[in-house]
Structures are given as structure tokens and as C-alpha cells.
């Protein structure tokens, strides 16, 4: 269990998460306990255990976050609820991420990809991959949440204050002025004020909201329960901030790993280029933007995305808390203990994925065994925006490989947490625009 109070938290963050989890599993088996983030934890590393916790017996395990993190996102956010409240919020959020609204976003996401990596990047221009991908995923999040946010002041204030909240998310929670956490709390309050202003403007244009828009904000504003009651501005703000938080860093992290994996595997990169070149020619012949149909003709690129999600395992585990004493395979999980299904261990287990540390998209030519591939979680609390995330990754890959060549500019190996695992230093690369090389 590690040291008193701090447990094994420092040990956990001092090394690659794969080394920590697999080392514990090798020593103690597929069910073991530890103490991190100030909590006694039970960790489980089998597909059966993940299904038990997240699906079949999900009512015995509630989602749980440290109070400091809940305060930054907002207590009404989808993450922090169970049962009827959770189902209602989830259905509401998913309504803005259903096939029809997402299809309509494709040309706009393509335009955002072009803006994130513009034509001015050439002649060995040095960029921080993770930073560029965070800008891109933030803009996609804004698009999905607000639609076309015409007020540029709102957009910049959202970006600035969200960045401050993000920096303070994993900091030590204290109210001392000048600390990252205190600054984050102040920025969180400003985010709520900005969102309230946008809500007020939407409500003034009530007919427009009802008739046309299908973005998340409009869905939240329009919603009424059976008694005719609506969500408060505070509830709407909490869920918008929660979705923005879930949408940005995770997708940016995956995209950063995609850039590295493609660079390190030239034959796979070439196969992706061949597939995307056909789509690029069709787009050019049609003299229009990318369409939903184009994203459905990327079978190999889609396997690259799935393999990147597996190998990178951005979400290494998820936190649950036992709401009662629970027995699992002869082990007692005490009430109040944290329970963590280890997605990373399952994704890297050679029993489920042959040669698991090799980047091999072809492994997805056959569907993985049930409950062995869970990059977006599983059960009622699985990520509701997973299809949008995969879509924006596909679109960015298309833009990247059809327009640029890139080389790593820093050390090849190493990992850091920001807060999710990313290549060290954000993967600095030098890029050349292909049109200048011909």
C-alpha cells in the first residue's frame, strides 16, 4: 500500500504507467490493492472484472472524483451522477452527438484541421504537436457545443479561461492566492459567466434555437422535463465545461500519438497516404469540402486510429467507488474503497493482443474479444462523444498525410502527463508542405 497518507502516488507518477501497473500485476496477480491519490484502491486487470464493475454490477460502483476536481468542472456535470439523473443527462448530451448533427460537422471540422495546420507551415517549420492538436480539438469542442460562435470575444475568453482551469486541474487544491488551483477556481467562475451570457443571447433568439440548431447548448437550453421544468444556467454551464474538458485533452493526446506512430512506421504511413490520396482526389474533383461519405471510405486509417487508441491507452483506468461491501471471486472490496478497472493492462495483455507493444493496425481486421478493447470505457458511463472523437481524428489524419511530411525534432522516446500520457515535450516535429517538395 506504500507510505502512510501518500501511498504509492509518487511511485505511480515517477514512471511509465504501463511499468507501474504491469509490475504490480506480475507480482500480485490480476486483482491487487494499492493506495494512490489519497485513497485505498482495488485494481482489476481482466475483461471479466471490467464488465462486472462497469456493466453487470454497475449499480454497486458509483463514479467518483476528488472534490477539488468536481469543483472545477461543476457538480451538475454528467460525470458525477448515477441512475435516473445520469440517464437523463446522458440522453440529452448524446442527442447533440447523434449521427445527423455529427454528419453536418464534417466539412467544418475539415476546415478547422486546415486552420490548425495551415499552408504557412513549410520549410522545416518547428511545431509542438500536442499544443497544435489541443488547439484543434478545442475548436472542434466549441463547434459541437455552441455551433458557429460568431462573437470572437467569447471564443477567446473561453479559450483563455479554460486553459487556466486545465492547468489547475491536477494541481494541489488550495485557496492560497496566486496558486494554480486558486487561479483555476477564478477562471472557472468566469467561464460560467461567459456561458450565461451566451445562454441569454440564445434565449433571446428562441425561435432560431427551436427550429435550426442541434448543437449541445441548444439541446440543453430547449430541454424540458415532464413537469415543464428546464435546466438552470448553472447546470448547463457545468455540463458544457464537462464536455469541453472531456473533448480536448484526450483527443489531442491520441492525435499526438498517431503522429508519432505513423512517423515510426513508414510502411503503415505509406498505406494511409495511398488511401487518403484517393479521397483527396475525389474532394478536388468535386471542388467542395470533405463530406461524411469520405470518412466512411477510410478502412485502413480507421484501423490505425483503433490501434493508436489501444497502444496509447490514454485513459489508463477509471475511478469507481464501492457503494457497499462487494465480493468478487472470493475477494472483498470494502464499501468506500476506490475500484479501478485497468484498461491499459487489458489492452497490453498478450493473451488478448499478440505482441501487444507492437503498432499493428492489421490486428483489427478481426474484432477483439468482448471487453478487451475499451478506449472509451464501457457501460452506461462510456464516453458519449466517442464517435465525434474518432471522426475528428480521421479528418486530421487526412489533412496531415495529404499535405505534409514531418520528422521528429526531439528525443524519440519518453512520456509525460499533461494530464494524459503524451510523448515527451509534446512531440516537437519539423514539417514540410508537400507542395513545396515536388
mmCIF file of N, CA and C in Angstrom, residues 159-285:
data_model
loop_
_atom_site.group_PDB
_atom_site.id
_atom_site.type_symbol
_atom_site.label_atom_id
_atom_site.label_comp_id
_atom_site.label_asym_id
_atom_site.label_seq_id
_atom_site.Cartn_x
_atom_site.Cartn_y
_atom_site.Cartn_z
ATOM 1 N N UNK A 159 -11.355 30.260 -24.452
ATOM 2 C CA UNK A 159 -10.059 29.611 -24.621
ATOM 3 C C UNK A 159 -9.108 29.966 -23.469
ATOM 4 N N UNK A 160 -9.019 31.265 -23.157
ATOM 5 C CA UNK A 160 -8.087 31.718 -22.127
ATOM 6 C C UNK A 160 -8.429 31.148 -20.756
ATOM 7 N N UNK A 161 -9.685 31.254 -20.381
ATOM 8 C CA UNK A 161 -10.080 30.806 -19.041
ATOM 9 C C UNK A 161 -10.102 29.289 -18.931
ATOM 10 N N UNK A 162 -10.480 28.601 -20.010
ATOM 11 C CA UNK A 162 -10.431 27.148 -19.963
ATOM 12 C C UNK A 162 -8.993 26.664 -19.785
ATOM 13 N N UNK A 163 -8.046 27.312 -20.444
ATOM 14 C CA UNK A 163 -6.638 26.939 -20.324
ATOM 15 C C UNK A 163 -6.163 27.057 -18.875
ATOM 16 N N UNK A 164 -6.616 28.094 -18.181
ATOM 17 C CA UNK A 164 -6.240 28.282 -16.775
ATOM 18 C C UNK A 164 -6.844 27.183 -15.908
ATOM 19 N N UNK A 165 -8.111 26.851 -16.167
ATOM 20 C CA UNK A 165 -8.762 25.764 -15.427
ATOM 21 C C UNK A 165 -8.022 24.452 -15.673
ATOM 22 N N UNK A 166 -7.659 24.205 -16.903
ATOM 23 C CA UNK A 166 -6.982 22.971 -17.269
ATOM 24 C C UNK A 166 -5.638 22.833 -16.552
ATOM 25 N N UNK A 167 -4.896 23.933 -16.466
ATOM 26 C CA UNK A 167 -3.596 23.904 -15.794
ATOM 27 C C UNK A 167 -3.733 23.627 -14.308
ATOM 28 N N UNK A 168 -4.849 24.069 -13.728
ATOM 29 C CA UNK A 168 -5.036 23.881 -12.297
ATOM 30 C C UNK A 168 -5.709 22.586 -11.922
ATOM 31 N N UNK A 169 -6.141 21.820 -12.913
ATOM 32 C CA UNK A 169 -6.955 20.635 -12.644
ATOM 33 C C UNK A 169 -6.207 19.612 -11.787
ATOM 34 N N UNK A 170 -4.946 19.374 -12.093
ATOM 35 C CA UNK A 170 -4.162 18.382 -11.349
ATOM 36 C C UNK A 170 -3.236 19.010 -10.323
ATOM 37 N N UNK A 171 -3.440 20.296 -10.017
ATOM 38 C CA UNK A 171 -2.590 20.964 -9.030
ATOM 39 C C UNK A 171 -3.093 20.688 -7.616
ATOM 40 N N UNK A 172 -2.250 21.014 -6.640
ATOM 41 C CA UNK A 172 -2.638 20.820 -5.243
ATOM 42 C C UNK A 172 -3.764 21.790 -4.898
ATOM 43 N N UNK A 173 -4.906 21.275 -4.386
ATOM 44 C CA UNK A 173 -6.057 22.147 -4.117
ATOM 45 C C UNK A 173 -5.868 23.015 -2.884
ATOM 46 N N UNK A 174 -5.726 24.301 -3.102
ATOM 47 C CA UNK A 174 -5.558 25.248 -2.001
ATOM 48 C C UNK A 174 -6.183 26.576 -2.390
ATOM 49 N N UNK A 175 -6.644 27.328 -1.407
ATOM 50 C CA UNK A 175 -7.243 28.637 -1.672
ATOM 51 C C UNK A 175 -6.234 29.774 -1.525
ATOM 52 N N UNK A 176 -4.967 29.448 -1.443
ATOM 53 C CA UNK A 176 -3.931 30.481 -1.323
ATOM 54 C C UNK A 176 -3.855 31.270 -2.633
ATOM 55 N N UNK A 177 -3.988 32.601 -2.574
ATOM 56 C CA UNK A 177 -3.930 33.420 -3.801
ATOM 57 C C UNK A 177 -2.627 33.193 -4.569
ATOM 58 N N UNK A 178 -2.746 33.173 -5.885
ATOM 59 C CA UNK A 178 -1.567 33.024 -6.731
ATOM 60 C C UNK A 178 -1.236 31.605 -7.116
ATOM 61 N N UNK A 179 -1.839 30.620 -6.433
ATOM 62 C CA UNK A 179 -1.575 29.221 -6.780
ATOM 63 C C UNK A 179 -2.370 28.829 -8.023
ATOM 64 N N UNK A 180 -1.928 27.763 -8.671
ATOM 65 C CA UNK A 180 -2.609 27.303 -9.884
ATOM 66 C C UNK A 180 -4.067 26.965 -9.610
ATOM 67 N N UNK A 181 -4.325 26.339 -8.456
ATOM 68 C CA UNK A 181 -5.698 25.937 -8.163
ATOM 69 C C UNK A 181 -6.589 27.143 -7.916
ATOM 70 N N UNK A 182 -6.094 28.109 -7.172
ATOM 71 C CA UNK A 182 -6.884 29.317 -6.903
ATOM 72 C C UNK A 182 -7.173 30.071 -8.196
ATOM 73 N N UNK A 183 -6.182 30.156 -9.074
ATOM 74 C CA UNK A 183 -6.394 30.800 -10.370
ATOM 75 C C UNK A 183 -7.437 30.028 -11.186
ATOM 76 N N UNK A 184 -7.383 28.698 -11.084
ATOM 77 C CA UNK A 184 -8.332 27.870 -11.829
ATOM 78 C C UNK A 184 -9.758 28.086 -11.340
ATOM 79 N N UNK A 185 -9.943 28.219 -10.018
ATOM 80 C CA UNK A 185 -11.274 28.466 -9.464
ATOM 81 C C UNK A 185 -11.819 29.800 -9.970
ATOM 82 N N UNK A 186 -10.975 30.801 -10.018
ATOM 83 C CA UNK A 186 -11.387 32.113 -10.505
ATOM 84 C C UNK A 186 -11.749 32.049 -11.991
ATOM 85 N N UNK A 187 -10.942 31.329 -12.774
ATOM 86 C CA UNK A 187 -11.219 31.192 -14.214
ATOM 87 C C UNK A 187 -12.482 30.381 -14.440
ATOM 88 N N UNK A 188 -12.734 29.394 -13.578
ATOM 89 C CA UNK A 188 -13.958 28.581 -13.687
ATOM 90 C C UNK A 188 -15.202 29.460 -13.506
ATOM 91 N N UNK A 189 -15.136 30.377 -12.562
ATOM 92 C CA UNK A 189 -16.250 31.299 -12.340
ATOM 93 C C UNK A 189 -16.470 32.175 -13.565
ATOM 94 N N UNK A 190 -15.384 32.621 -14.186
ATOM 95 C CA UNK A 190 -15.506 33.452 -15.379
ATOM 96 C C UNK A 190 -16.080 32.654 -16.541
ATOM 97 N N UNK A 191 -15.711 31.375 -16.666
ATOM 98 C CA UNK A 191 -16.291 30.530 -17.707
ATOM 99 C C UNK A 191 -17.808 30.456 -17.564
ATOM 100 N N UNK A 192 -18.275 30.287 -16.341
ATOM 101 C CA UNK A 192 -19.715 30.207 -16.104
ATOM 102 C C UNK A 192 -20.403 31.511 -16.491
ATOM 103 N N UNK A 193 -19.746 32.634 -16.214
ATOM 104 C CA UNK A 193 -20.321 33.938 -16.577
ATOM 105 C C UNK A 193 -20.428 34.072 -18.103
ATOM 106 N N UNK A 194 -19.385 33.638 -18.823
ATOM 107 C CA UNK A 194 -19.400 33.730 -20.287
ATOM 108 C C UNK A 194 -20.510 32.859 -20.858
ATOM 109 N N UNK A 195 -20.613 31.635 -20.353
ATOM 110 C CA UNK A 195 -21.642 30.715 -20.836
ATOM 111 C C UNK A 195 -23.029 31.270 -20.539
ATOM 112 N N UNK A 196 -23.222 31.901 -19.386
ATOM 113 C CA UNK A 196 -24.516 32.513 -19.055
ATOM 114 C C UNK A 196 -24.872 33.611 -20.045
ATOM 115 N N UNK A 197 -23.865 34.392 -20.450
ATOM 116 C CA UNK A 197 -24.107 35.445 -21.447
ATOM 117 C C UNK A 197 -24.542 34.834 -22.781
ATOM 118 N N UNK A 198 -23.872 33.736 -23.181
ATOM 119 C CA UNK A 198 -24.227 33.084 -24.440
ATOM 120 C C UNK A 198 -25.631 32.498 -24.348
ATOM 121 N N UNK A 199 -25.972 31.913 -23.201
ATOM 122 C CA UNK A 199 -27.310 31.352 -22.998
ATOM 123 C C UNK A 199 -28.369 32.439 -23.122
ATOM 124 N N UNK A 200 -28.110 33.586 -22.515
ATOM 125 C CA UNK A 200 -29.067 34.700 -22.576
ATOM 126 C C UNK A 200 -29.323 35.119 -24.019
ATOM 127 N N UNK A 201 -28.254 35.161 -24.810
ATOM 128 C CA UNK A 201 -28.410 35.536 -26.215
ATOM 129 C C UNK A 201 -29.205 34.472 -26.984
ATOM 130 N N UNK A 202 -28.966 33.195 -26.649
ATOM 131 C CA UNK A 202 -29.715 32.125 -27.302
ATOM 132 C C UNK A 202 -31.208 32.227 -26.970
ATOM 133 N N UNK A 203 -31.508 32.504 -25.711
ATOM 134 C CA UNK A 203 -32.904 32.564 -25.294
ATOM 135 C C UNK A 203 -33.628 33.747 -25.927
ATOM 136 N N UNK A 204 -32.893 34.818 -26.213
ATOM 137 C CA UNK A 204 -33.497 35.958 -26.889
ATOM 138 C C UNK A 204 -33.868 35.615 -28.330
ATOM 139 N N UNK A 205 -33.166 34.609 -28.895
ATOM 140 C CA UNK A 205 -33.453 34.170 -30.260
ATOM 141 C C UNK A 205 -34.139 32.800 -30.209
ATOM 142 N N UNK A 206 -35.164 32.718 -29.413
ATOM 143 C CA UNK A 206 -35.806 31.452 -29.097
ATOM 144 C C UNK A 206 -36.243 30.666 -30.334
ATOM 145 N N UNK A 207 -36.882 31.323 -31.293
ATOM 146 C CA UNK A 207 -37.384 30.610 -32.464
ATOM 147 C C UNK A 207 -36.249 29.980 -33.261
ATOM 148 N N UNK A 208 -35.123 30.698 -33.327
ATOM 149 C CA UNK A 208 -33.971 30.185 -34.066
ATOM 150 C C UNK A 208 -33.424 28.927 -33.396
ATOM 151 N N UNK A 209 -33.385 28.929 -32.060
ATOM 152 C CA UNK A 209 -32.889 27.777 -31.322
ATOM 153 C C UNK A 209 -33.762 26.554 -31.576
ATOM 154 N N UNK A 210 -35.075 26.765 -31.528
ATOM 155 C CA UNK A 210 -36.006 25.652 -31.681
ATOM 156 C C UNK A 210 -35.969 25.084 -33.090
ATOM 157 N N UNK A 211 -35.913 25.930 -34.093
ATOM 158 C CA UNK A 211 -36.077 25.483 -35.468
ATOM 159 C C UNK A 211 -34.809 24.918 -36.096
ATOM 160 N N UNK A 212 -33.659 25.499 -35.767
ATOM 161 C CA UNK A 212 -32.499 25.157 -36.560
ATOM 162 C C UNK A 212 -31.372 24.411 -35.873
ATOM 163 N N UNK A 213 -30.944 24.833 -34.721
ATOM 164 C CA UNK A 213 -29.685 24.369 -34.173
ATOM 165 C C UNK A 213 -29.811 23.038 -33.442
ATOM 166 N N UNK A 214 -28.751 22.190 -33.606
ATOM 167 C CA UNK A 214 -28.730 20.889 -32.945
ATOM 168 C C UNK A 214 -27.456 20.706 -32.126
ATOM 169 N N UNK A 215 -26.776 21.823 -31.820
ATOM 170 C CA UNK A 215 -25.573 21.714 -31.005
ATOM 171 C C UNK A 215 -25.943 21.458 -29.546
ATOM 172 N N UNK A 216 -24.938 21.176 -28.730
ATOM 173 C CA UNK A 216 -25.184 20.803 -27.331
ATOM 174 C C UNK A 216 -25.883 21.913 -26.560
ATOM 175 N N UNK A 217 -25.437 23.147 -26.714
ATOM 176 C CA UNK A 217 -26.052 24.244 -25.969
ATOM 177 C C UNK A 217 -27.539 24.346 -26.277
ATOM 178 N N UNK A 218 -27.901 24.271 -27.552
ATOM 179 C CA UNK A 218 -29.314 24.369 -27.922
ATOM 180 C C UNK A 218 -30.119 23.217 -27.343
ATOM 181 N N UNK A 219 -29.542 22.003 -27.348
ATOM 182 C CA UNK A 219 -30.238 20.856 -26.759
ATOM 183 C C UNK A 219 -30.472 21.056 -25.265
ATOM 184 N N UNK A 220 -29.471 21.593 -24.575
ATOM 185 C CA UNK A 220 -29.607 21.828 -23.139
ATOM 186 C C UNK A 220 -30.607 22.943 -22.840
ATOM 187 N N UNK A 221 -30.582 23.992 -23.656
ATOM 188 C CA UNK A 221 -31.492 25.121 -23.436
ATOM 189 C C UNK A 221 -32.937 24.717 -23.723
ATOM 190 N N UNK A 222 -33.141 23.904 -24.740
ATOM 191 C CA UNK A 222 -34.501 23.533 -25.142
ATOM 192 C C UNK A 222 -35.146 22.492 -24.226
ATOM 193 N N UNK A 223 -34.339 21.750 -23.487
ATOM 194 C CA UNK A 223 -34.871 20.591 -22.758
ATOM 195 C C UNK A 223 -35.898 20.975 -21.694
ATOM 196 N N UNK A 224 -36.956 20.196 -21.592
ATOM 197 C CA UNK A 224 -37.963 20.329 -20.539
ATOM 198 C C UNK A 224 -38.314 18.941 -20.022
ATOM 199 N N UNK A 225 -38.515 18.810 -18.709
ATOM 200 C CA UNK A 225 -38.959 17.520 -18.179
ATOM 201 C C UNK A 225 -40.475 17.415 -18.276
ATOM 202 N N UNK A 226 -41.003 16.327 -17.720
ATOM 203 C CA UNK A 226 -42.440 16.095 -17.839
ATOM 204 C C UNK A 226 -43.267 17.149 -17.107
ATOM 205 N N UNK A 227 -42.629 17.877 -16.193
ATOM 206 C CA UNK A 227 -43.325 18.945 -15.469
ATOM 207 C C UNK A 227 -43.130 20.310 -16.127
ATOM 208 N N UNK A 228 -42.380 20.314 -17.223
ATOM 209 C CA UNK A 228 -42.121 21.564 -17.917
ATOM 210 C C UNK A 228 -40.945 22.352 -17.371
ATOM 211 N N UNK A 229 -40.202 21.769 -16.439
ATOM 212 C CA UNK A 229 -39.061 22.470 -15.845
ATOM 213 C C UNK A 229 -37.822 22.303 -16.721
ATOM 214 N N UNK A 230 -37.000 23.351 -16.750
ATOM 215 C CA UNK A 230 -35.800 23.360 -17.587
ATOM 216 C C UNK A 230 -34.553 23.320 -16.716
ATOM 217 N N UNK A 231 -33.395 23.158 -17.351
ATOM 218 C CA UNK A 231 -32.120 23.199 -16.645
ATOM 219 C C UNK A 231 -31.760 24.644 -16.310
ATOM 220 N N UNK A 232 -31.142 24.843 -15.163
ATOM 221 C CA UNK A 232 -30.672 26.179 -14.796
ATOM 222 C C UNK A 232 -29.415 26.518 -15.586
ATOM 223 N N UNK A 233 -29.085 27.803 -15.613
ATOM 224 C CA UNK A 233 -27.852 28.210 -16.297
ATOM 225 C C UNK A 233 -26.638 27.524 -15.680
ATOM 226 N N UNK A 234 -26.655 27.326 -14.359
ATOM 227 C CA UNK A 234 -25.537 26.676 -13.677
ATOM 228 C C UNK A 234 -25.400 25.218 -14.117
ATOM 229 N N UNK A 235 -26.532 24.525 -14.224
ATOM 230 C CA UNK A 235 -26.495 23.132 -14.675
ATOM 231 C C UNK A 235 -25.993 23.026 -16.110
ATOM 232 N N UNK A 236 -26.438 23.940 -16.950
ATOM 233 C CA UNK A 236 -25.986 23.951 -18.347
ATOM 234 C C UNK A 236 -24.490 24.218 -18.406
ATOM 235 N N UNK A 237 -24.015 25.196 -17.641
ATOM 236 C CA UNK A 237 -22.588 25.546 -17.643
ATOM 237 C C UNK A 237 -21.734 24.369 -17.175
ATOM 238 N N UNK A 238 -22.172 23.675 -16.113
ATOM 239 C CA UNK A 238 -21.410 22.530 -15.609
ATOM 240 C C UNK A 238 -21.244 21.462 -16.680
ATOM 241 N N UNK A 239 -22.307 21.182 -17.425
ATOM 242 C CA UNK A 239 -22.233 20.130 -18.428
ATOM 243 C C UNK A 239 -21.444 20.561 -19.652
ATOM 244 N N UNK A 240 -21.504 21.837 -19.993
ATOM 245 C CA UNK A 240 -20.701 22.333 -21.111
ATOM 246 C C UNK A 240 -19.216 22.270 -20.766
ATOM 247 N N UNK A 241 -18.859 22.703 -19.562
ATOM 248 C CA UNK A 241 -17.457 22.653 -19.140
ATOM 249 C C UNK A 241 -16.991 21.204 -19.055
ATOM 250 N N UNK A 242 -17.874 20.312 -18.585
ATOM 251 C CA UNK A 242 -17.525 18.901 -18.516
ATOM 252 C C UNK A 242 -17.258 18.302 -19.882
ATOM 253 N N UNK A 243 -18.108 18.617 -20.854
ATOM 254 C CA UNK A 243 -17.920 18.099 -22.211
ATOM 255 C C UNK A 243 -16.654 18.679 -22.827
ATOM 256 N N UNK A 244 -16.415 19.966 -22.610
ATOM 257 C CA UNK A 244 -15.205 20.594 -23.148
ATOM 258 C C UNK A 244 -13.960 19.946 -22.554
ATOM 259 N N UNK A 245 -14.008 19.659 -21.262
ATOM 260 C CA UNK A 245 -12.873 19.007 -20.602
ATOM 261 C C UNK A 245 -12.641 17.616 -21.192
ATOM 262 N N UNK A 246 -13.739 16.866 -21.376
ATOM 263 C CA UNK A 246 -13.615 15.506 -21.899
ATOM 264 C C UNK A 246 -13.178 15.496 -23.354
ATOM 265 N N UNK A 247 -13.499 16.559 -24.090
ATOM 266 C CA UNK A 247 -13.279 16.565 -25.537
ATOM 267 C C UNK A 247 -11.883 16.988 -25.940
ATOM 268 N N UNK A 248 -11.204 17.798 -25.118
ATOM 269 C CA UNK A 248 -9.979 18.403 -25.616
ATOM 270 C C UNK A 248 -8.731 17.551 -25.412
ATOM 271 N N UNK A 249 -8.326 17.357 -24.171
ATOM 272 C CA UNK A 249 -7.018 16.754 -23.905
ATOM 273 C C UNK A 249 -6.919 15.309 -24.370
ATOM 274 N N UNK A 250 -7.998 14.534 -24.200
ATOM 275 C CA UNK A 250 -7.933 13.132 -24.597
ATOM 276 C C UNK A 250 -7.712 12.999 -26.102
ATOM 277 N N UNK A 251 -8.513 13.720 -26.895
ATOM 278 C CA UNK A 251 -8.388 13.632 -28.354
ATOM 279 C C UNK A 251 -7.045 14.168 -28.821
ATOM 280 N N UNK A 252 -6.598 15.275 -28.220
ATOM 281 C CA UNK A 252 -5.296 15.836 -28.590
ATOM 282 C C UNK A 252 -4.168 14.861 -28.274
ATOM 283 N N UNK A 253 -4.281 14.152 -27.160
ATOM 284 C CA UNK A 253 -3.255 13.166 -26.788
ATOM 285 C C UNK A 253 -3.204 12.038 -27.809
ATOM 286 N N UNK A 254 -4.373 11.518 -28.183
ATOM 287 C CA UNK A 254 -4.415 10.432 -29.171
ATOM 288 C C UNK A 254 -3.809 10.902 -30.497
ATOM 289 N N UNK A 255 -4.175 12.087 -30.947
ATOM 290 C CA UNK A 255 -3.649 12.602 -32.207
ATOM 291 C C UNK A 255 -2.132 12.754 -32.162
ATOM 292 N N UNK A 256 -1.611 13.156 -31.025
ATOM 293 C CA UNK A 256 -0.160 13.295 -30.884
ATOM 294 C C UNK A 256 0.519 11.937 -31.020
ATOM 295 N N UNK A 257 -0.064 10.908 -30.399
ATOM 296 C CA UNK A 257 0.498 9.558 -30.550
ATOM 297 C C UNK A 257 0.359 9.062 -31.987
ATOM 298 N N UNK A 258 -0.738 9.384 -32.657
ATOM 299 C CA UNK A 258 -0.902 8.982 -34.056
ATOM 300 C C UNK A 258 0.241 9.526 -34.903
ATOM 301 N N UNK A 259 0.576 10.804 -34.696
ATOM 302 C CA UNK A 259 1.672 11.432 -35.443
ATOM 303 C C UNK A 259 2.977 10.669 -35.207
ATOM 304 N N UNK A 260 3.219 10.286 -33.957
ATOM 305 C CA UNK A 260 4.455 9.552 -33.646
ATOM 306 C C UNK A 260 4.429 8.142 -34.234
ATOM 307 N N UNK A 261 3.327 7.432 -34.073
ATOM 308 C CA UNK A 261 3.261 6.061 -34.576
ATOM 309 C C UNK A 261 3.417 6.021 -36.093
ATOM 310 N N UNK A 262 2.802 6.959 -36.797
ATOM 311 C CA UNK A 262 2.939 6.991 -38.262
ATOM 312 C C UNK A 262 4.376 7.308 -38.663
ATOM 313 N N UNK A 263 5.004 8.228 -37.942
ATOM 314 C CA UNK A 263 6.402 8.556 -38.237
ATOM 315 C C UNK A 263 7.308 7.343 -38.030
ATOM 316 N N UNK A 264 7.044 6.586 -36.967
ATOM 317 C CA UNK A 264 7.910 5.456 -36.624
ATOM 318 C C UNK A 264 7.637 4.217 -37.468
ATOM 319 N N UNK A 265 6.564 4.228 -38.249
ATOM 320 C CA UNK A 265 6.190 3.058 -39.053
ATOM 321 C C UNK A 265 5.940 3.490 -40.507
ATOM 322 N N UNK A 266 7.016 3.692 -41.278
ATOM 323 C CA UNK A 266 6.885 4.259 -42.636
ATOM 324 C C UNK A 266 5.975 3.462 -43.564
ATOM 325 N N UNK A 267 5.974 2.134 -43.468
ATOM 326 C CA UNK A 267 5.118 1.333 -44.357
ATOM 327 C C UNK A 267 3.640 1.574 -44.057
ATOM 328 N N UNK A 268 3.315 1.703 -42.775
ATOM 329 C CA UNK A 268 1.931 1.990 -42.401
ATOM 330 C C UNK A 268 1.553 3.388 -42.854
ATOM 331 N N UNK A 269 2.463 4.344 -42.684
ATOM 332 C CA UNK A 269 2.219 5.713 -43.138
ATOM 333 C C UNK A 269 1.951 5.732 -44.638
ATOM 334 N N UNK A 270 2.714 4.975 -45.400
ATOM 335 C CA UNK A 270 2.543 4.962 -46.849
ATOM 336 C C UNK A 270 1.175 4.385 -47.229
ATOM 337 N N UNK A 271 0.740 3.351 -46.501
ATOM 338 C CA UNK A 271 -0.571 2.763 -46.781
ATOM 339 C C UNK A 271 -1.691 3.751 -46.477
ATOM 340 N N UNK A 272 -1.535 4.523 -45.414
ATOM 341 C CA UNK A 272 -2.522 5.559 -45.093
ATOM 342 C C UNK A 272 -2.541 6.623 -46.182
ATOM 343 N N UNK A 273 -1.358 7.019 -46.660
ATOM 344 C CA UNK A 273 -1.281 8.031 -47.715
ATOM 345 C C UNK A 273 -2.002 7.572 -48.975
ATOM 346 N N UNK A 274 -1.805 6.312 -49.347
ATOM 347 C CA UNK A 274 -2.455 5.777 -50.554
ATOM 348 C C UNK A 274 -3.972 5.860 -50.413
ATOM 349 N N UNK A 275 -4.480 5.479 -49.243
ATOM 350 C CA UNK A 275 -5.929 5.510 -49.021
ATOM 351 C C UNK A 275 -6.462 6.932 -49.031
ATOM 352 N N UNK A 276 -5.728 7.833 -48.396
ATOM 353 C CA UNK A 276 -6.200 9.217 -48.289
ATOM 354 C C UNK A 276 -6.031 9.989 -49.592
ATOM 355 N N UNK A 277 -5.087 9.583 -50.427
ATOM 356 C CA UNK A 277 -4.888 10.255 -51.716
ATOM 357 C C UNK A 277 -6.114 10.097 -52.598
ATOM 358 N N UNK A 278 -6.727 8.931 -52.577
ATOM 359 C CA UNK A 278 -7.939 8.689 -53.361
ATOM 360 C C UNK A 278 -9.050 9.635 -52.917
ATOM 361 N N UNK A 279 -9.182 9.803 -51.616
ATOM 362 C CA UNK A 279 -10.211 10.706 -51.078
ATOM 363 C C UNK A 279 -9.891 12.140 -51.449
ATOM 364 N N UNK A 280 -8.625 12.519 -51.376
ATOM 365 C CA UNK A 280 -8.226 13.881 -51.716
ATOM 366 C C UNK A 280 -8.543 14.186 -53.182
ATOM 367 N N UNK A 281 -8.299 13.242 -54.051
ATOM 368 C CA UNK A 281 -8.598 13.450 -55.473
ATOM 369 C C UNK A 281 -10.100 13.628 -55.693
ATOM 370 N N UNK A 282 -10.903 12.874 -54.966
ATOM 371 C CA UNK A 282 -12.355 12.994 -55.094
ATOM 372 C C UNK A 282 -12.829 14.357 -54.587
ATOM 373 N N UNK A 283 -12.231 14.827 -53.486
ATOM 374 C CA UNK A 283 -12.586 16.148 -52.949
ATOM 375 C C UNK A 283 -12.228 17.237 -53.957
ATOM 376 N N UNK A 284 -11.033 17.123 -54.547
ATOM 377 C CA UNK A 284 -10.587 18.136 -55.513
ATOM 378 C C UNK A 284 -11.445 18.134 -56.772
ATOM 379 N N UNK A 285 -11.839 16.955 -57.221
ATOM 380 C CA UNK A 285 -12.685 16.879 -58.418
ATOM 381 C C UNK A 285 -14.068 17.469 -58.155
#
